XYZ file of C-alpha atoms in Angstrom:
718
model
C 25.238 -48.844 67.061
C 25.472 -48.696 63.418
C 21.859 -47.849 62.920
C 22.042 -44.711 65.357
C 25.094 -43.421 63.787
C 23.732 -41.728 60.855
C 21.024 -40.277 62.998
C 23.645 -39.076 65.613
C 25.700 -37.590 62.640
C 22.723 -35.662 61.274
C 21.980 -34.337 64.578
C 25.462 -33.239 65.087
C 25.748 -31.436 61.260
C 22.212 -29.825 61.572
C 23.248 -26.467 62.791
C 25.906 -26.261 60.186
C 23.656 -27.044 57.589
C 20.931 -24.732 58.769
C 23.410 -22.009 58.954
C 24.601 -22.679 55.432
C 21.014 -22.376 53.632
C 19.763 -19.019 53.114
C 16.434 -17.274 52.069
C 15.899 -15.505 48.961
C 12.661 -13.460 48.613
C 11.224 -10.421 47.035
C 8.791 -9.056 44.385
C 8.991 -8.679 40.651
C 7.057 -5.583 39.193
C 6.512 -4.287 35.688
C 7.815 -0.867 34.622
C 4.521 0.663 35.562
C 4.780 -0.901 38.936
C 2.432 -3.590 38.409
C 2.988 -7.151 40.052
C 3.959 -9.971 37.701
C 2.718 -13.237 38.389
C 4.414 -16.393 37.008
C 8.023 -14.950 36.759
C 10.676 -17.894 36.889
C 13.190 -16.797 39.526
C 16.422 -19.088 39.572
C 20.001 -19.181 40.618
C 21.775 -20.022 37.666
C 23.794 -23.081 37.835
C 21.627 -24.649 40.387
C 17.891 -26.255 40.953
C 17.194 -23.468 43.474
C 14.265 -21.181 42.382
C 10.564 -20.424 42.675
C 7.705 -18.835 40.573
C 6.097 -15.511 41.576
C 2.682 -15.606 42.946
C -0.140 -13.559 41.928
C 0.823 -10.391 43.929
C 4.371 -10.792 42.224
C 6.099 -12.129 45.355
C 8.509 -15.038 45.587
C 10.481 -16.839 48.247
C 12.958 -19.853 48.134
C 15.835 -21.331 50.257
C 19.331 -22.188 49.064
C 22.113 -23.475 49.998
C 24.499 -21.965 47.737
C 26.953 -19.371 48.816
C 29.358 -16.621 47.582
C 28.874 -14.663 44.365
C 25.890 -16.303 42.353
C 23.831 -14.930 39.694
C 19.838 -14.680 40.231
C 17.739 -14.871 37.061
C 14.298 -13.565 36.575
C 12.401 -14.462 33.009
C 8.554 -13.890 31.589
C 7.645 -14.424 28.089
C 7.360 -10.749 26.676
C 9.760 -9.262 29.059
C 13.469 -8.762 29.116
C 15.097 -11.187 31.010
C 17.116 -9.797 33.937
C 20.068 -11.246 36.066
C 21.376 -9.993 39.376
C 24.475 -10.251 41.407
C 23.921 -11.684 44.642
C 26.310 -12.283 47.691
C 24.920 -15.408 49.414
C 23.761 -16.051 52.311
C 23.432 -12.778 53.397
C 20.358 -11.341 50.927
C 17.928 -8.502 51.792
C 14.269 -8.836 50.269
C 14.455 -7.809 46.506
C 12.713 -5.570 44.297
C 12.729 -6.875 40.756
C 11.649 -4.723 37.898
C 11.083 -6.137 34.413
C 10.859 -4.268 31.092
C 8.650 -5.480 28.223
C 10.169 -6.501 25.281
C 9.427 -5.158 21.844
C 8.018 -7.692 19.529
C 5.473 -7.424 16.445
C 2.412 -7.637 18.680
C 3.396 -5.228 21.428
C 5.720 -2.547 20.275
C 4.354 0.594 19.241
C 4.510 1.366 15.631
C 4.153 4.794 13.241
C 0.739 4.243 12.092
C -0.875 7.812 11.458
C -2.147 7.764 7.609
C -0.817 4.408 6.768
C -2.252 0.890 5.938
C 0.100 -1.989 5.709
C -0.470 -5.426 3.846
C 2.125 -7.768 4.492
C 2.975 -11.402 4.645
C 5.713 -10.942 7.392
C 4.290 -8.407 10.121
C 2.075 -9.697 12.358
C 0.315 -6.079 13.077
C -0.724 -5.645 9.301
C -4.011 -4.746 8.424
C -4.177 -6.480 5.024
C -2.271 -9.159 3.443
C -1.767 -9.341 -0.111
C -3.887 -12.384 -0.289
C -6.693 -10.103 0.833
C -6.245 -7.954 -1.932
C -6.321 -10.522 -4.625
C -9.625 -11.902 -2.920
C -11.560 -8.602 -2.478
C -14.545 -9.107 -4.647
C -15.152 -6.394 -7.322
C -11.120 -5.574 -7.430
C -10.311 -8.360 -9.979
C -6.988 -8.511 -8.528
C -6.047 -4.966 -9.190
C -4.314 -3.460 -6.233
C -5.569 -0.097 -6.452
C -9.080 -1.507 -6.811
C -8.908 -3.313 -3.760
C -7.172 -0.262 -1.736
C -10.075 1.706 -2.833
C -12.224 -0.359 -0.042
C -10.041 1.321 2.389
C -10.829 4.698 4.080
C -9.369 7.808 2.215
C -9.515 6.703 -1.104
C -12.372 7.899 -3.577
C -14.515 5.749 -6.083
C -13.072 7.315 -9.547
C -13.885 5.058 -12.505
C -12.987 7.545 -15.388
C -9.421 8.588 -14.244
C -6.471 6.628 -13.646
C -4.683 6.467 -10.024
C -5.595 6.577 -6.470
C -7.667 9.798 -5.531
C -6.924 10.179 -1.812
C -8.125 12.790 0.645
C -8.943 15.319 -1.689
C -6.194 14.870 -3.919
C -5.843 13.880 -7.523
C -4.683 10.820 -8.891
C -1.569 12.324 -10.111
C -0.834 13.156 -6.622
C -0.658 9.684 -5.577
C 2.974 8.005 -6.402
C 3.968 4.566 -6.631
C 7.274 2.906 -5.367
C 8.735 -0.540 -5.918
C 11.495 -1.308 -3.326
C 12.040 2.720 -2.806
C 12.118 3.594 -6.312
C 9.343 5.760 -8.361
C 7.298 4.078 -10.897
C 6.326 5.982 -13.785
C 3.169 5.116 -15.831
C 2.242 2.758 -13.062
C -1.102 2.193 -14.806
C -1.766 1.004 -18.054
C -2.801 3.344 -20.897
C -6.443 3.685 -21.898
C -8.725 5.929 -23.878
C -10.347 9.094 -22.296
C -12.804 8.899 -19.341
C -11.991 5.097 -18.798
C -9.314 4.467 -15.935
C -6.466 2.086 -16.633
C -5.395 -0.784 -14.307
C -2.524 -1.096 -12.051
C 0.458 -2.850 -14.096
C 1.763 -5.193 -11.262
C 0.287 -8.308 -9.896
C -0.227 -8.325 -6.073
C 1.661 -11.608 -5.883
C 4.739 -9.859 -6.801
C 5.235 -8.170 -3.638
C 5.600 -9.402 0.192
C 4.418 -5.990 1.289
C 2.159 -2.916 0.342
C 1.769 0.055 2.347
C -0.823 2.381 1.413
C -0.085 5.670 2.952
C -3.019 8.182 2.730
C -1.000 10.991 4.181
C 1.868 11.937 6.437
C 4.134 9.316 4.930
C 8.049 8.870 5.351
C 10.894 11.301 4.228
C 12.249 8.501 2.600
C 9.549 9.081 -0.479
C 8.944 12.371 -2.284
C 6.951 14.119 -5.224
C 3.274 12.928 -4.047
C 1.432 15.854 -2.480
C -1.476 13.441 -1.098
C -0.387 9.883 -0.890
C 2.333 7.069 -1.576
C 1.687 3.387 -2.591
C 4.817 1.587 -1.553
C 5.531 -2.033 -2.646
C 8.250 -4.296 -1.397
C 9.027 -7.100 -4.006
C 9.216 -10.752 -2.829
C 12.550 -12.433 -1.715
C 13.038 -16.340 -2.330
C 10.184 -18.510 -2.748
C 9.410 -21.099 -0.228
C 9.856 -23.786 -2.771
C 9.691 -24.482 -6.621
C 6.218 -24.081 -8.300
C 4.805 -23.905 -11.504
C 1.582 -22.378 -12.576
C -1.001 -22.216 -15.537
C -4.513 -20.337 -15.909
C -7.049 -19.509 -18.473
C -9.848 -17.231 -18.204
C -12.466 -15.085 -20.234
C -9.418 -12.505 -21.071
C -6.624 -15.196 -22.005
C -4.237 -17.605 -20.788
C -1.183 -17.191 -18.361
C 1.568 -19.412 -17.198
C 4.425 -19.073 -14.666
C 7.348 -20.728 -13.119
C 8.963 -19.915 -9.705
C 12.200 -22.198 -9.121
C 14.186 -22.371 -5.866
C 17.902 -23.756 -5.946
C 18.717 -26.817 -3.713
C 20.769 -24.654 -1.430
C 17.827 -22.270 -0.936
C 20.047 -19.402 -1.769
C 18.913 -18.765 -5.364
C 15.466 -18.288 -7.174
C 14.310 -17.474 -10.623
C 11.079 -17.386 -12.620
C 9.072 -15.756 -15.377
C 5.441 -15.171 -15.951
C 3.784 -14.770 -19.464
C 0.356 -13.871 -20.155
C -1.970 -12.898 -23.171
C -5.138 -11.473 -23.468
C -7.744 -10.725 -26.242
C -11.140 -9.276 -25.413
C -12.738 -10.112 -28.908
C -14.453 -13.359 -27.746
C -15.646 -11.384 -24.448
C -17.142 -8.552 -26.267
C -18.489 -10.692 -29.054
C -20.752 -11.890 -26.217
C -21.047 -8.805 -23.784
C -21.693 -5.698 -25.634
C -20.016 -2.278 -25.027
C -21.137 1.076 -24.958
C -18.765 1.912 -27.743
C -18.134 -0.640 -30.831
C -14.774 -2.284 -30.485
C -13.020 -1.500 -34.054
C -9.958 -3.293 -32.526
C -10.838 -5.240 -29.517
C -8.200 -4.757 -26.748
C -5.479 -7.452 -27.045
C -1.736 -7.743 -25.743
C 0.755 -9.593 -23.886
C 2.635 -9.123 -20.543
C 5.931 -10.842 -19.572
C 7.987 -10.461 -16.466
C 11.232 -12.351 -15.332
C 12.986 -12.336 -11.852
C 16.302 -13.432 -10.372
C 17.040 -13.682 -6.642
C 20.228 -14.465 -4.625
C 21.000 -14.527 -0.948
C 24.408 -13.642 -0.219
C 26.736 -14.858 2.703
C 25.790 -12.098 5.121
C 22.003 -12.635 4.520
C 21.796 -9.832 2.317
C 19.691 -10.031 -0.828
C 20.130 -9.411 -4.583
C 16.992 -8.814 -6.688
C 16.724 -8.239 -10.348
C 13.329 -7.930 -11.895
C 12.213 -7.146 -15.430
C 8.720 -6.806 -16.864
C 7.355 -5.573 -20.479
C 3.925 -5.444 -22.063
C 2.319 -4.351 -25.447
C -1.279 -3.569 -26.038
C -3.488 -2.219 -28.578
C -7.020 -1.424 -28.654
C -9.624 1.017 -30.778
C -13.109 1.982 -30.182
C -15.827 3.984 -32.352
C -18.549 5.947 -30.539
C -21.160 8.655 -31.456
C -19.850 12.089 -31.773
C -21.295 14.442 -29.374
C -19.861 17.528 -31.319
C -21.353 16.295 -34.549
C -24.539 14.227 -34.351
C -24.735 11.411 -36.773
C -21.020 10.922 -37.172
C -18.617 8.530 -35.580
C -15.652 9.101 -33.404
C -12.552 6.637 -33.796
C -9.923 6.135 -31.015
C -6.860 3.805 -31.381
C -4.325 3.396 -29.033
C -0.657 1.310 -28.807
C 1.151 0.902 -25.941
C 4.835 -0.413 -25.235
C 5.947 -0.488 -21.672
C 9.205 -1.916 -20.027
C 10.220 -1.726 -16.380
C 13.165 -2.829 -14.916
C 14.587 -2.905 -11.206
C 17.872 -4.147 -9.753
C 18.475 -3.943 -5.906
C 20.875 -4.927 -3.367
C 20.606 -4.868 0.411
C 23.515 -6.199 2.751
C 24.649 -5.863 6.349
C 27.698 -3.742 6.711
C 28.315 -4.735 10.374
C 28.546 -2.853 13.428
C 24.872 -1.869 13.263
C 25.116 -0.655 9.455
C 22.856 -1.738 6.762
C 22.918 -0.774 3.123
C 20.499 -0.757 -0.119
C 21.159 0.380 -3.281
C 19.054 0.075 -6.455
C 18.744 1.238 -10.021
C 15.784 1.133 -12.233
C 14.868 2.373 -15.896
C 11.400 2.525 -17.139
C 10.083 3.257 -20.568
C 6.593 4.097 -22.007
C 5.520 4.774 -25.454
C 2.020 5.548 -26.453
C 0.638 5.861 -30.141
C -2.603 7.438 -30.313
C -4.852 8.092 -33.307
C -8.250 10.123 -33.156
C -10.703 10.938 -36.025
C -14.215 12.280 -36.245
C -15.240 10.498 -39.491
C -16.311 12.492 -41.984
C -15.598 15.893 -40.116
C -12.142 16.191 -39.387
C -10.097 17.276 -42.289
C -6.931 15.731 -40.931
C -6.863 12.873 -38.377
C -5.118 13.717 -35.132
C -1.894 11.410 -34.398
C -0.117 11.712 -30.872
C 3.422 9.847 -30.300
C 4.609 10.166 -26.962
C 7.422 8.554 -24.923
C 8.716 8.791 -21.414
C 12.056 7.068 -20.275
C 13.022 7.381 -16.594
C 16.364 6.230 -14.929
C 17.032 6.138 -11.312
C 19.761 5.438 -8.680
C 18.948 5.105 -4.932
C 21.389 4.387 -2.031
C 20.341 4.216 1.806
C 22.317 3.662 4.548
C 20.462 2.472 7.898
C 22.112 2.634 11.509
C 20.677 0.620 14.618
C 20.570 3.058 17.620
C 20.517 0.622 20.263
C 18.188 -2.537 19.996
C 15.136 -0.777 18.199
C 15.757 2.691 17.277
C 17.254 3.400 13.724
C 18.665 6.117 11.732
C 18.109 6.322 7.948
C 20.174 8.325 5.450
C 19.729 8.245 1.709
C 20.018 9.930 -1.634
C 18.473 9.294 -5.071
C 19.042 10.566 -8.519
C 16.478 10.377 -11.272
C 16.884 11.315 -15.106
C 13.563 11.613 -16.731
C 13.039 12.351 -20.537
C 9.730 13.423 -22.332
C 9.129 13.582 -25.736
C 5.690 14.060 -27.715
C 4.794 14.518 -31.185
C 1.329 16.169 -31.980
C 0.637 15.812 -35.690
C 3.573 18.043 -36.825
C 4.340 19.506 -33.776
C 7.027 18.323 -31.303
C 7.941 18.863 -27.693
C 9.520 17.839 -24.741
C 11.863 18.277 -21.836
C 14.637 16.347 -19.646
C 14.782 16.558 -16.035
C 17.634 16.017 -13.624
C 16.141 15.171 -10.081
C 17.781 14.853 -6.716
C 16.093 13.802 -3.413
C 18.311 13.525 -0.184
C 16.705 12.383 3.250
C 17.642 11.697 6.751
C 15.160 10.148 9.259
C 15.319 8.598 12.545
C 12.964 6.240 14.573
C 13.665 6.798 18.071
C 11.978 4.537 20.743
C 11.974 6.731 24.088
C 10.070 3.733 25.757
C 8.636 0.601 24.284
C 5.474 2.429 24.042
C 6.661 5.684 22.832
C 8.170 6.246 19.426
C 9.030 9.284 17.397
C 9.968 9.712 13.791
C 11.610 12.597 12.896
C 12.989 13.411 9.445
C 13.404 15.907 6.510
C 13.839 15.744 2.764
C 15.732 18.021 0.460
C 14.800 17.940 -3.275
C 16.212 19.744 -6.427
C 14.505 19.296 -10.046
C 16.754 21.145 -12.768
C 13.559 21.514 -15.147
C 12.245 23.957 -12.309
C 15.778 25.036 -11.326
C 14.302 24.990 -7.850
C 15.025 23.469 -4.390
C 12.726 22.525 -1.397
C 13.297 21.438 2.320
C 10.235 19.160 3.521
C 10.446 18.374 7.351
C 8.174 15.688 8.591
C 7.413 14.235 12.239
C 5.232 11.425 13.627
C 4.962 10.297 17.120
C 2.808 7.199 18.358
C 1.898 6.116 21.834
C 0.853 2.556 22.815
C -2.005 2.885 25.388
C -2.075 -1.031 26.126
C -1.011 -4.244 24.463
C -3.579 -3.497 21.575
C -4.192 0.126 21.311
C -2.114 3.136 20.165
C -2.668 6.823 19.321
C -0.641 8.471 16.702
C 0.130 12.023 15.337
C 1.856 12.997 11.951
C 2.935 16.237 10.517
C 4.634 16.845 7.112
C 5.274 19.102 4.126
C 5.156 17.560 0.958
C 6.091 18.844 -2.499
C 5.555 17.977 -6.153
C 6.325 19.045 -9.969
C 3.339 19.998 -11.958
C 2.471 17.195 -14.263
C 4.331 16.667 -17.578
C 1.771 17.896 -19.772
C 1.984 21.293 -18.158
C 5.807 21.187 -18.110
C 5.751 20.784 -21.721
C 4.137 24.050 -22.210
C 6.101 26.121 -19.807
C 8.873 25.389 -17.268
C 8.653 28.825 -15.582
C 6.855 27.376 -12.635
C 7.366 26.145 -9.087
C 6.688 23.198 -6.479
C 3.204 22.497 -5.553
C 2.815 22.007 -1.820
C 0.455 20.388 0.830
C 0.756 20.477 4.445
C -0.467 17.272 6.342
C -1.939 17.117 10.019
C -2.848 13.804 11.081
C -4.230 12.249 14.428
C -5.193 8.533 14.617
C -6.389 5.831 17.202
C -5.852 1.995 16.427
C -6.793 -1.051 18.229
C -5.296 -4.076 16.778
C -5.610 -7.693 17.870
C -5.203 -11.156 16.093
C -9.015 -11.090 14.811
C -9.937 -7.508 15.338
C -8.839 -4.126 13.879
C -10.430 -0.638 14.884
C -9.114 2.410 13.305
C -10.193 6.106 13.661
C -8.342 9.138 11.974
C -8.923 12.761 11.390
C -6.653 15.078 9.259
C -6.498 18.303 7.911
C -4.398 19.017 4.756
C -3.638 22.499 3.182
C -2.810 23.086 -0.510
C -0.604 25.921 -1.500
C 0.868 26.760 -4.923
C -1.380 24.576 -6.952
C -1.133 24.443 -10.693
C -3.487 27.164 -12.624
C -4.211 27.273 -16.422
C -5.602 31.002 -16.509
C -5.128 33.299 -17.288
C -1.945 31.688 -17.838
C -0.052 28.902 -16.319
C 0.881 29.885 -12.951
C 1.333 28.583 -9.314
C -1.569 30.546 -7.637
C -4.162 27.811 -7.013
C -5.013 26.937 -3.329
C -7.133 24.592 -1.622
C -7.879 22.357 1.532
C -9.119 18.786 2.501
C -10.223 17.603 5.860
C -12.222 14.748 7.318
C -12.914 11.866 9.304
C -12.100 8.118 8.515
C -13.367 4.656 10.296
C -12.062 1.141 9.408
C -13.165 -1.994 11.253
C -12.371 -5.480 10.389
C -13.395 -8.649 12.138
C -12.225 -12.309 11.502
C -13.774 -13.752 14.576
C -17.359 -12.990 15.472
C -18.914 -15.274 12.485
C -17.377 -18.550 11.859
C -15.213 -18.748 8.686
C -16.293 -15.249 7.970
C -13.877 -12.261 7.322
C -15.417 -8.889 6.746
C -14.426 -5.108 6.774
C -16.337 -1.804 6.831
C -14.814 1.522 5.969
C -16.338 5.127 6.094
C -14.617 8.433 4.647
C -16.332 11.720 5.216
C -14.336 14.493 3.220
C -14.780 18.077 3.204
C -12.443 19.586 0.485
C -12.417 22.407 -1.804
C -9.550 23.870 -4.414
C -9.130 26.411 -7.038
C -6.713 24.877 -9.599
C -6.464 24.577 -13.231
C -9.190 26.644 -14.701
C -11.615 26.882 -11.806
C -12.851 30.405 -11.035
C -12.383 30.042 -7.222
C -12.306 27.321 -4.436
C -15.150 24.669 -5.020
C -15.462 20.833 -4.266
C -13.590 19.293 -7.249
C -15.180 16.798 -9.656
C -13.471 13.654 -8.336
C -14.415 14.318 -4.756
C -17.276 12.437 -2.827
C -18.382 13.815 0.824
C -19.516 10.293 2.118
C -17.918 7.031 0.925
C -18.376 3.743 2.408
C -17.421 -0.016 1.789
C -18.402 -3.157 3.128
C -16.226 -6.241 2.021
C -17.605 -9.750 2.961
C -15.734 -13.090 2.578
C -16.805 -16.609 3.771
C -15.207 -19.897 3.371
C -17.181 -23.111 3.329
C -15.162 -25.900 4.474
C -17.560 -28.825 3.496
C -17.140 -27.828 -0.367
C -13.680 -25.891 -0.193
C -15.244 -22.852 -1.352
C -15.143 -19.289 -0.476
C -17.625 -16.763 -1.501
C -17.431 -12.957 -1.322
C -19.053 -9.622 -1.860
C -17.974 -5.686 -1.965
C -20.552 -3.228 -1.696
C -19.486 0.499 -2.226
C -21.569 3.758 -1.795
C -20.538 7.224 -2.479
C -22.731 10.528 -2.554
C -22.920 12.354 -5.842
C -20.076 14.137 -7.106
C -19.961 17.604 -8.638
C -19.705 18.202 -12.535
C -19.262 21.192 -14.790
C -22.372 22.528 -16.318
C -21.751 25.164 -18.731
C -25.154 26.317 -19.051
C -25.060 27.668 -15.246
C -23.444 30.923 -14.469
C -19.903 31.411 -13.130
C -21.396 31.857 -9.832
C -22.851 28.168 -9.699
C -19.687 26.493 -10.741
C -19.678 23.092 -9.979
C -22.893 22.979 -7.994
C -24.447 20.288 -10.147
C -24.300 16.755 -8.434
C -24.397 13.225 -10.029
C -26.332 10.706 -8.836
C -25.203 8.299 -5.857
C -22.920 5.640 -6.687
C -23.836 2.213 -5.588
C -22.248 -1.067 -6.690
C -22.064 -4.515 -5.582
C -19.425 -7.007 -6.676
C -19.150 -10.709 -5.942
C -16.862 -13.565 -6.316
C -17.019 -17.404 -6.132
C -13.578 -19.461 -5.666
C -13.805 -23.315 -5.686
C -10.491 -25.135 -4.202
C -9.774 -28.670 -5.560
C -7.202 -30.631 -6.980
C -7.054 -31.775 -10.687
C -4.295 -34.519 -10.739
C -1.249 -33.165 -8.733
C -2.146 -29.510 -9.403
C -3.844 -27.263 -6.602
C -6.581 -25.902 -8.712
C -8.782 -22.680 -7.918
C -12.023 -22.062 -10.137
C -12.946 -18.578 -10.211
C -16.226 -16.644 -11.109
C -16.185 -12.855 -10.600
C -18.881 -10.310 -11.428
C -18.615 -6.444 -10.792
C -21.800 -4.440 -10.266
C -23.901 -7.644 -10.050
C -27.159 -5.497 -9.886
C -26.457 -3.576 -13.115
C -26.865 -0.253 -11.044
C -26.163 2.620 -13.232
C -23.169 4.343 -12.651
C -22.461 8.285 -13.639
C -19.205 9.691 -13.001
C -20.031 12.756 -14.683
C -21.101 14.659 -18.051
C -19.408 15.823 -21.132
C -21.300 18.628 -23.026
C -20.701 19.803 -26.683
C -19.414 23.107 -27.458
C -22.873 24.532 -28.066
C -24.034 23.353 -24.519
C -27.159 21.748 -26.275
C -25.871 18.239 -25.843
C -24.616 16.306 -23.185
C -23.189 12.336 -22.784
C -23.006 10.612 -19.361
C -19.521 9.504 -18.403
C -19.522 5.968 -17.088
C -18.008 2.254 -17.427
C -17.944 0.667 -21.173
C -20.520 -1.888 -19.865
C -22.865 -2.072 -16.906
C -20.762 -5.194 -15.646
C -17.934 -7.074 -16.149
C -17.850 -11.103 -15.734
C -14.790 -13.095 -15.296
C -14.260 -16.804 -15.202
C -11.170 -18.447 -15.032
C -9.069 -21.705 -13.771
C -5.620 -21.662 -12.230
C -3.483 -24.769 -11.510
C -0.488 -24.666 -9.612
C 1.981 -27.460 -9.361
C 4.387 -27.583 -6.394
C 2.688 -25.424 -3.825
C -0.957 -26.087 -2.466
C -2.106 -22.601 -1.788
C -5.496 -23.874 -0.503
C -4.442 -23.514 3.081
C -3.291 -20.124 2.574
C -6.972 -18.929 1.871
C -8.250 -20.947 4.777
C -5.863 -19.611 7.157
C -6.968 -16.151 6.137
C -10.654 -16.955 7.645
C-alpha cells in the first residue's frame, strides 16, 4: 500500500497541477518587422523560458502565477521587459530595437576621415600614419594619400579640394594652432610640427566640418591629444638626422601621468654624403622639446598640460636667376613655443564641460642677399603671438543625441620689421557656436548648427549655418549629406597692408557613400564648393575674387584579402577655377591637379618580424604662369606629370630588454624628376624649375622602447 500512495497522490493532484501551468508563446520581431532568431525569453526569477526559432517564434510552459516580468534579450538589441498576469496569457508580439554601438550606429561622415585608437569605425589609426612609406612620420604627408588632398611640395599646408594651404586650419583639443608647420625657405614646404604619437585621434575633414571650428574655407585638421599612458615607458632613438629621448610615466594609482621628449637634429653629416640642389652654408640644425602632465579627476574627468618648444637655423646659397653668375644667400632662424592647458569634467544631470587655454609664439629672423649685386641685404624680423580661451558645454539629449554650445576668444598680435620699415596689427576674435546631433532613429542622424564670428581687425561679423544628415542602409553601409557656410579672414601678410577688407566665404555641398567593416572600407564622395569674396591684389586689395571647386573622390582599403597585407587606394578628380590675387580671370590655380591617385601597400612578414611598405602617388600636370604668353593664355602651360614611389622597411626585434625597431625609409626611390612649377627672370629670358632639394631623401634609424613592447601593435594592424 505504501508503494501505491505516491501514485494515488499524484493522480489526485494532476488536475490541479495541470491547471496551474500556463503556456507563454509568441513571436519576436525587429523594428523592421523581420523575425529575430536566438532571442532569449525568460520569466525573471524563475528557470522558465525558451529561445526563439528561425521564424522568431517561441513557446514554453510555466508554473508561475500572478504578476511576473518577461525578459527578451539579444546581443545588439535593447533588452525589453514586459509585465505578464499569469496564468492567462495571449500570444505575444515583441519588438526589439537595435542598440547603438560603435559598429552599428550611423555617424556623421560626409567630408571627414577619422584616425583614432579608440573608435571602432575609423578609417585610419595614428600608427597607420607613422608607418606610411614616404611620409617620414609627418601627419600631413600621410594625409596626402587620402582623397581630396593635393600633392604640393613647394608650399606649406594641406591643399584640399581646390583650396590653398592657408584654407586648412589645424586644431589641438579644439583650439586653433597658428604656425602649425616649420618655417622654411621659399619654394620648399615645411613639415608639420607635431608627432602623430601625441594624439589619440585625428580627424581630417576635407569639407563640411562641424560648427565647433572656424576660419578655414576648405578644411580642418582636428587633433585630440592622448590621455594617460597604459604604463610607464622610456624610449631612445638615433637616426640620420639626429638623436631623441623620451619618458612617459604613469603613477601607481593610474590617475596621473607625465612625460617629456627631446630631440636634436643636424643635417650637416647627411648633406656631406647626399648633395643638395643648393649649397648649404649653414646646414639645418635645431632642437625640439615637449613636456606633458595628465591628471584623472574624481569624476572621471581629465586635466591636461602640454608644452612644446623648438629652435632651428639654416642657410643655403644658390645660383641667381635674376643675375647670372652671381649667388643668392638665404638664412633663417626660427623659435617656436606652444602651450595648451585643458580640463574636461562631468557636471552631472547629463552635462559635461570642456575648457582650455593656449598660447603660441613664432619668431622668424630672415636674411637674404644677392652677393655682389644687392647694395643692402634684406633683413626680415617677424613675430606672431596668439592667446586663446575656449569653453564648451555638452548636454545629452536622451541616450544618444547631444547638444553642444560653446565660445572661444582669441587675441592675436602680428609684428614685422622689413629692413627699417615696421608694421603689424592686433586682432580680437570671438567665435560662438551651437550644434546638436539628433538621432531620429538608430539609423538616421542629423547635425544642425550655426557659428557666429567677430573679428576686430576687420570690424565685421558673420553667421555660418551648417547641417549634415546620415542614414544607415545596413550594418555596414551608410549615405551622408552635408551643407555649410565657411568664413575666413585674409592672410596676415595682406592685413598688414590694409584692414579695409572683409571675410572670404565658401559654400560646401557634399554627398557621400561609405561601407565600413572590420577589414574593408569603401568610400565615394561628390562635392561642390563655391567661393565668394576671395582676396584680390589688383588693382588694389579687395574682396572681389570668385571661384569654384567640384569633384569626385574614391577610397578603398583592404586588410583581409591578402595574408598579412594592408593596402589602400585613393583617387581624386578635381575641377576647379578661381580668380584671386593677381589672376586676370577664373583659371585652374597653380596648386591644383585634375587627377590624383595614391596606392599605399604594407606587408608584415612574421617569419623575420619585419614589415615592408610602399607608397606610389600620381598626379597630372599642374598649371604654371609663363610671362611670355599673352593674358588670354594665362596659366595655360602645364608641368609634367608627378610620379613618386616611397618605400620603407621596419625590422622588429629586442635588444636586451628593449623593444627595438630598425627603420629604413627612402622617398622617390626611383629618382623620378619632380617639377612643381617654374620661376622666370624679370626679363623673361631665363627660368628655373621648382622642385625638391634632392631627388631622394634617405632615413636610417633605430628606436628602442623600455616598458612597452609595441611590436604587437604593428602586428595587430595587419
